């Protein structure tokens, strides 16, 4: 059998984590290359966090094996076993798909990596393509061929591309037709999600075109903001506060956005226009352990027990084009590498886009969680009791009608 894989080479230095996160959107299998002489470094930890939240299968490859002494290779307390033990402990506690069946492979410069190739082939059976829905592709290069036209190269994210299909580059308001398709110098008539392809079309001003989206014509509008599912990164040690700014990575795109956290009152939300009229509980800030409301704190496990989920409204610093249902990552790229902290803060999926045209009419109905405390003086029956110090004279008691009453027992 013949298999062909595209290798996405992500920069190894921690200062290039932004490029690594952007490249992760087109990765199916993660090959984590670790310098065995140095072991786990900040960029290694961040790549492990990235692969885990994207639910990628993983292969670990140890490089620089030829630089280890014989003692470090063979001794039970040597460098090789130390690095393997640290990586194994991290992966076993993670949520990687193959965390109970991962390989740590030793690479030597003068040997063909048979074990690495076999591991990739085995994991490839877990790859599933999304060929349903509107076509979309992330373009990473663009160049002209004299007498033929413009070539756009990239990776298909969703759907199918055929010869003669119309497409649009929404960031540049350009519409074109596919003249021909190639993959690795082979001409093909049709390509599907996951394929690395080159599309030939009529001439474009390539000096003005950077990394961008290529989609079905008129399928995207510029987004003012997005509603997203929200999950904290377990390796991020900071807080995420409502009103704070974070760097967002959505496919090829890096953009700043304001974060507004909330929890829907209803447990099942599909975010049609009608659902946006429902109540949403305002959240002040969160970290990996707890959620802080205005008057109380709850844990993530308590939220899950109530069959509810955290969401956020992310308001872009400038309008941009994003794919529906796209995966996103929020990070703090302003944290200095020297601090040796994970910069990936949260992640999730887009559930609704608010276009620039509709942003003025959009209103997310938020309320602040409030509690009033009083002392029970007398209980008449299952439905009636007398309480003191619960309300003040100026309070509107009607606002609390049909609200939940909780009993706290004194110890």
Coordinates of C-alpha atoms in Angstrom, one line a residue:
X1 CA 0.0 0.0 0.0
X2 CA 1.1 3.6 -0.7
X3 CA 0.7 6.3 2.0
X4 CA 1.6 10.0 1.7
X5 CA 1.8 12.3 4.6
X6 CA 2.5 16.0 4.7
X7 CA 4.9 17.0 7.4
X8 CA 4.2 20.4 9.1
X9 CA 7.4 21.6 10.6
X10 CA 6.6 23.7 13.7
X11 CA 9.4 26.0 15.1
X12 CA 11.2 24.6 18.1
X13 CA 11.9 27.8 20.0
X14 CA 9.4 28.9 22.7
X15 CA 9.2 32.5 21.2
X16 CA 7.5 31.0 18.1
X17 CA 4.6 29.4 19.9
X18 CA 2.2 31.6 17.9
X19 CA 3.2 29.9 14.7
X20 CA 3.0 26.5 16.3
X21 CA -0.6 27.1 17.4
X22 CA -1.6 28.4 14.0
X23 CA 0.0 25.4 12.3
X24 CA -1.8 23.0 14.6
X25 CA -5.1 23.6 12.9
X26 CA -4.1 21.4 10.0
X27 CA -2.4 18.6 12.0
X28 CA -3.8 15.1 12.4
X29 CA -1.0 13.4 14.3
X30 CA 1.5 15.0 16.6
X31 CA 5.2 14.0 16.5
X32 CA 6.7 15.6 19.6
X33 CA 10.5 15.8 19.0
X34 CA 12.4 16.2 22.3
X35 CA 16.1 16.9 22.6
X36 CA 17.1 14.0 24.9
X37 CA 20.1 16.0 26.2
X38 CA 17.9 18.8 27.5
X39 CA 14.6 17.0 28.3
X40 CA 11.3 18.9 28.8
X41 CA 11.5 22.6 28.1
X42 CA 8.8 25.3 28.1
X43 CA 8.1 24.8 24.4
X44 CA 7.8 21.1 24.9
X45 CA 5.3 21.6 27.7
X46 CA 3.2 24.0 25.6
X47 CA 3.2 21.7 22.6
X48 CA 2.1 18.9 25.0
X49 CA -0.8 21.1 26.2
X50 CA -1.7 22.1 22.6
X51 CA -1.8 18.5 21.4
X52 CA -3.9 17.5 24.4
X53 CA -6.6 20.2 24.0
X54 CA -6.8 19.4 20.3
X55 CA -7.2 15.7 21.1
X56 CA -4.4 14.6 18.8
X57 CA -2.8 11.2 18.9
X58 CA 0.9 11.5 19.8
X59 CA 4.2 10.0 19.0
X60 CA 7.3 11.1 21.0
X61 CA 10.6 11.0 19.2
X62 CA 13.9 11.6 21.1
X63 CA 16.5 13.4 19.0
X64 CA 20.3 13.9 19.7
X65 CA 20.6 10.3 20.8
X66 CA 24.1 10.2 19.3
X67 CA 25.2 12.8 21.8
X68 CA 24.5 10.7 24.9
X69 CA 27.2 8.7 26.5
X70 CA 26.9 4.9 26.8
X71 CA 26.3 5.3 30.5
X72 CA 23.5 7.8 30.0
X73 CA 21.9 5.3 27.5
X74 CA 22.2 2.2 29.6
X75 CA 22.2 3.2 33.3
X76 CA 18.7 3.1 35.0
X77 CA 19.4 6.5 36.4
X78 CA 20.9 7.8 33.2
X79 CA 19.6 10.8 31.1
X80 CA 17.7 8.6 28.7
X81 CA 15.6 6.9 31.3
X82 CA 15.0 10.2 33.2
X83 CA 13.6 11.8 30.1
X84 CA 11.4 8.8 29.2
X85 CA 10.0 8.6 32.8
X86 CA 9.1 12.3 32.9
X87 CA 7.4 12.2 29.5
X88 CA 5.5 8.9 30.4
X89 CA 4.2 10.4 33.7
X90 CA 2.9 13.5 31.8
X91 CA 1.2 11.5 29.1
X92 CA -0.4 8.9 31.4
X93 CA -2.1 11.8 33.3
X94 CA -3.2 13.5 30.1
X95 CA -6.3 13.1 27.9
X96 CA -4.4 12.1 24.7
X97 CA -6.3 9.6 22.6
X98 CA -3.5 7.0 22.8
X99 CA -2.2 7.9 26.3
X100 CA -2.2 4.2 27.3
X101 CA -0.5 3.1 24.1
X102 CA 2.0 5.7 23.1
X103 CA 5.5 5.2 21.8
X104 CA 8.7 6.9 22.8
X105 CA 11.1 6.4 19.9
X106 CA 14.8 6.9 19.8
X107 CA 16.2 8.6 16.7
X108 CA 19.7 8.2 15.4
X109 CA 21.1 10.3 12.5
X110 CA 22.5 7.2 10.6
X111 CA 19.5 5.0 10.9
X112 CA 16.1 4.9 9.0
X113 CA 13.3 5.6 11.5
X114 CA 11.3 2.3 10.9
X115 CA 9.6 2.5 14.3
X116 CA 8.5 6.1 13.8
X117 CA 7.1 5.4 10.3
X118 CA 5.2 2.3 11.7
X119 CA 3.7 4.4 14.6
X120 CA 2.4 7.0 12.2
X121 CA 0.9 4.4 9.9
X122 CA -0.9 2.8 12.9
X123 CA -2.3 6.1 14.2
X124 CA -3.4 7.1 10.7
X125 CA -6.4 4.7 11.1
X126 CA -7.8 7.2 13.6
X127 CA -7.9 10.1 11.1
X128 CA -11.4 11.1 10.0
X129 CA -12.2 13.6 7.2
X130 CA -15.1 16.0 7.2
X131 CA -16.1 16.1 3.6
X132 CA -19.6 17.4 4.4
X133 CA -20.5 21.1 4.3
X134 CA -19.3 24.2 2.5
X135 CA -15.7 23.9 1.1
X136 CA -13.0 25.8 2.9
X137 CA -9.2 25.9 2.7
X138 CA -6.4 27.7 4.5
X139 CA -4.0 29.3 2.0
X140 CA -0.4 29.6 3.1
X141 CA 1.4 30.5 -0.2
X142 CA 0.5 32.4 -3.3
X143 CA 2.6 33.0 -6.5
X144 CA 2.2 33.7 -10.2
X145 CA 3.2 31.6 -13.2
X146 CA 3.8 33.7 -16.2
X147 CA 1.3 32.8 -19.0
X148 CA -0.8 30.6 -16.8
X149 CA -2.2 32.5 -13.8
X150 CA -1.9 32.4 -10.0
X151 CA -1.2 29.4 -7.8
X152 CA -2.7 29.2 -4.3
X153 CA -1.3 26.4 -2.0
X154 CA -2.8 25.2 1.3
X155 CA -4.7 22.6 3.2
X156 CA -8.4 21.8 2.8
X157 CA -10.2 22.1 6.1
X158 CA -13.7 21.0 5.0
X159 CA -15.6 19.8 2.0
X160 CA -14.5 19.0 -1.6
X161 CA -12.8 21.0 -4.3
X162 CA -13.3 20.2 -8.0
X163 CA -12.1 21.6 -11.3
X164 CA -14.4 24.4 -12.3
X165 CA -15.6 25.2 -8.8
X166 CA -16.1 28.9 -7.9
X167 CA -14.4 30.2 -4.8
X168 CA -13.8 33.4 -2.9
X169 CA -11.0 35.0 -0.9
X170 CA -13.2 37.0 1.5
X171 CA -10.4 39.0 3.1
X172 CA -9.6 40.4 -0.3
X173 CA -13.1 40.4 -1.9
X174 CA -11.8 38.3 -4.8
X175 CA -13.9 35.6 -6.6
X176 CA -12.3 33.2 -9.0
X177 CA -12.8 29.7 -10.6
X178 CA -10.6 26.7 -10.1
X179 CA -8.7 26.1 -13.4
X180 CA -6.9 23.0 -12.2
X181 CA -5.7 21.2 -9.0
X182 CA -2.4 19.5 -8.2
X183 CA -1.2 17.6 -5.2
X184 CA 2.5 16.9 -4.9
X185 CA 3.0 17.6 -8.7
X186 CA 0.2 15.2 -9.6
X187 CA -2.8 16.7 -11.4
X188 CA -6.2 15.6 -9.9
X189 CA -9.8 16.5 -10.6
X190 CA -11.1 16.5 -7.1
X191 CA -9.6 17.0 -3.6
X192 CA -11.1 16.5 -0.1
X193 CA -10.6 17.8 3.4
X194 CA -7.1 17.1 4.7
X195 CA -5.5 17.2 1.3
X196 CA -2.5 19.4 0.6
X197 CA -3.2 21.0 -2.8
X198 CA -2.3 23.8 -5.2
X199 CA -5.1 25.5 -7.1
X200 CA -4.4 27.3 -10.4
X201 CA -6.7 30.3 -11.1
X202 CA -6.7 33.5 -13.1
X203 CA -4.2 36.2 -12.1
X204 CA -4.3 37.8 -8.7
X205 CA -2.1 40.5 -7.1
X206 CA 0.0 38.1 -5.1
X207 CA 2.1 40.8 -3.4
X208 CA -1.1 41.9 -1.6
X209 CA -2.2 38.4 -0.5
X210 CA -1.0 36.8 2.7
X211 CA -2.2 33.7 4.6
X212 CA -6.0 33.7 4.2
X213 CA -9.2 31.7 3.8
X214 CA -10.4 30.3 0.5
X215 CA -14.2 29.4 0.7
X216 CA -17.4 28.9 -1.2
X217 CA -18.6 32.3 -2.6
X218 CA -20.7 34.4 -0.2
X219 CA -20.5 31.8 2.6
X220 CA -18.8 34.1 5.1
X221 CA -19.5 37.6 6.6
X222 CA -17.0 39.7 8.5
X223 CA -17.5 38.9 12.2
X224 CA -17.6 41.6 14.9
X225 CA -17.6 39.0 17.6
X226 CA -18.3 35.3 18.3
X227 CA -20.0 33.2 20.9
X228 CA -17.8 30.2 21.9
X229 CA -17.7 27.3 24.2
X230 CA -15.0 27.9 26.8
X231 CA -12.7 25.5 28.6
X232 CA -9.6 26.4 30.7
X233 CA -6.2 25.0 29.9
X234 CA -5.1 23.0 32.9
X235 CA -1.5 24.1 32.5
X236 CA -2.3 27.9 32.6
X237 CA -1.6 29.3 36.0
X238 CA -3.3 32.7 35.6
X239 CA -6.9 33.9 35.6
X240 CA -9.2 34.8 32.8
X241 CA -11.3 37.9 33.7
X242 CA -14.4 39.3 32.0
X243 CA -13.3 42.4 30.1
X244 CA -9.7 41.2 29.7
X245 CA -7.8 41.0 26.4
X246 CA -6.4 37.8 25.0
X247 CA -4.7 36.7 21.8
X248 CA -7.0 34.4 19.8
X249 CA -5.8 31.9 17.2
X250 CA -8.5 30.6 14.8
X251 CA -6.9 28.6 12.0
X252 CA -4.4 30.9 10.2
X253 CA -5.7 34.0 12.0
X254 CA -4.2 35.7 15.1
X255 CA -6.3 38.5 16.5
X256 CA -6.8 40.3 19.8
X257 CA -10.2 40.1 21.5
X258 CA -12.1 41.1 24.7
X259 CA -13.4 38.2 26.7
X260 CA -16.9 38.3 28.3
X261 CA -17.7 35.1 30.3
X262 CA -21.2 33.7 31.1
X263 CA -23.1 30.6 31.9
X264 CA -26.5 30.0 30.2
X265 CA -29.3 29.4 32.7
X266 CA -30.7 26.6 30.5
X267 CA -28.6 23.4 30.3
X268 CA -29.3 22.8 26.6
X269 CA -28.5 25.8 24.3
X270 CA -28.3 25.7 20.5
X271 CA -27.8 29.5 20.1
X272 CA -30.3 30.2 17.4
X273 CA -31.4 33.8 17.4
X274 CA -34.2 32.9 19.7
X275 CA -31.9 31.3 22.3
X276 CA -30.0 34.6 22.7
X277 CA -33.0 36.1 24.3
X278 CA -32.6 33.7 27.3
X279 CA -30.9 34.6 30.5
X280 CA -27.2 34.2 30.9
X281 CA -25.4 34.4 34.3
X282 CA -22.5 36.9 34.4
X283 CA -19.1 35.4 35.4
X284 CA -16.4 37.6 36.8
X285 CA -13.4 35.4 36.3
X286 CA -12.2 31.8 36.1
X287 CA -9.1 29.7 36.6
X288 CA -8.4 26.0 36.1
X289 CA -9.9 25.2 39.5
X290 CA -12.9 27.5 40.0
X291 CA -15.5 29.9 38.6
X292 CA -16.1 33.2 40.4
X293 CA -19.6 34.7 40.2
X294 CA -20.5 38.0 41.8
X295 CA -21.5 36.5 45.1
X296 CA -20.1 33.0 45.2
X297 CA -17.7 30.5 43.7
X298 CA -18.3 27.2 42.0
X299 CA -16.0 24.4 40.8
X300 CA -15.9 23.1 37.2
X301 CA -17.2 19.7 38.5
X302 CA -20.2 21.4 40.1
X303 CA -21.0 23.1 36.8
X304 CA -20.8 19.8 35.0
X305 CA -23.0 18.2 37.7
X306 CA -25.7 20.8 36.9
X307 CA -25.4 19.8 33.2
X308 CA -24.2 23.3 32.3
X309 CA -21.3 24.7 30.3
X310 CA -19.2 27.8 30.3
X311 CA -19.4 30.1 27.3
X312 CA -17.8 33.4 26.3
X313 CA -18.5 36.3 23.9
X314 CA -15.2 37.3 22.3
X315 CA -15.3 40.7 20.7
X316 CA -12.6 41.2 18.1
X317 CA -10.3 44.2 18.2
X318 CA -11.0 44.5 14.4
X319 CA -13.6 42.6 12.4
X320 CA -12.4 39.4 10.7
X321 CA -13.5 36.3 8.8
X322 CA -13.7 33.0 10.7
X323 CA -15.1 29.6 9.7
X324 CA -18.3 28.4 11.5
X325 CA -17.7 25.8 14.2
X326 CA -14.0 26.5 14.0
X327 CA -11.7 25.5 16.9
X328 CA -10.0 28.4 18.7
X329 CA -7.3 28.9 21.3
X330 CA -6.9 31.9 23.7
X331 CA -3.4 32.7 24.8
X332 CA -1.2 35.3 26.5
X333 CA 1.7 35.8 24.0
X334 CA 2.8 38.8 26.0
X335 CA 4.1 36.5 28.8
X336 CA 7.9 36.5 28.5
X337 CA 9.6 33.1 27.7
X338 CA 11.9 33.6 30.6
X339 CA 9.0 33.2 33.0
X340 CA 8.7 29.6 32.0
X341 CA 4.9 29.6 32.2
X342 CA 2.3 28.1 29.8
X343 CA 0.8 30.8 27.7
X344 CA -2.2 28.8 26.4
X345 CA -5.1 29.9 28.6
X346 CA -8.4 28.6 27.2
X347 CA -9.9 27.0 24.1
X348 CA -13.2 25.8 22.5
X349 CA -15.3 26.0 19.4
X350 CA -17.3 28.8 17.8
X351 CA -21.0 28.3 18.2
X352 CA -22.3 31.6 16.7
X353 CA -20.9 34.5 14.8
X354 CA -22.2 38.1 15.1
X355 CA -21.6 39.9 11.9
X356 CA -20.6 43.5 11.6
X357 CA -24.0 44.3 10.1
X358 CA -25.9 42.8 13.0
X359 CA -23.6 43.8 15.9
X360 CA -25.5 47.1 16.6
X361 CA -28.7 45.1 17.2
X362 CA -27.1 42.3 19.1
X363 CA -27.8 42.1 22.9
X364 CA -26.7 39.3 25.1
X365 CA -29.0 39.2 28.1
X366 CA -26.8 38.9 31.2
X367 CA -27.7 38.9 34.9
X368 CA -25.6 39.0 38.0
X369 CA -26.1 36.1 40.5
X370 CA -27.4 37.6 43.7
X371 CA -28.3 36.0 47.1
X372 CA -30.1 37.4 50.1
X373 CA -29.8 35.9 53.5
X374 CA -32.3 35.8 56.4
X375 CA -33.1 33.9 59.6
X376 CA -36.1 31.6 59.8
X377 CA -38.2 32.4 62.8
X378 CA -41.2 30.1 62.3
X379 CA -42.3 27.3 59.8
X380 CA -46.0 27.0 59.3
X381 CA -46.1 24.2 56.7
X382 CA -44.2 22.9 53.6
X383 CA -45.0 26.2 51.7
X384 CA -45.1 28.9 54.4
X385 CA -42.5 30.4 56.8
X386 CA -41.6 33.6 58.5
X387 CA -38.1 35.0 57.9
X388 CA -36.4 38.1 59.3
X389 CA -33.6 40.3 57.8
X390 CA -34.1 38.9 54.3
X391 CA -35.4 42.1 52.6
X392 CA -35.0 45.8 53.2
X393 CA -37.8 48.2 53.0
X394 CA -36.7 49.6 49.6
X395 CA -36.4 46.1 48.0
X396 CA -38.9 45.1 45.3
X397 CA -40.0 41.7 46.6
X398 CA -41.7 40.9 43.3
X399 CA -38.3 40.5 41.7
X400 CA -37.6 37.5 43.9
X401 CA -40.9 35.7 43.2
X402 CA -40.4 32.1 42.0
X403 CA -36.7 32.2 43.0
X404 CA -35.1 29.2 44.7
X405 CA -34.9 29.1 48.5
X406 CA -31.9 27.3 50.1
X407 CA -31.5 26.2 53.7
X408 CA -28.1 26.5 55.4
X409 CA -27.8 24.5 58.7
X410 CA -25.6 26.1 61.4
X411 CA -22.9 23.8 62.6

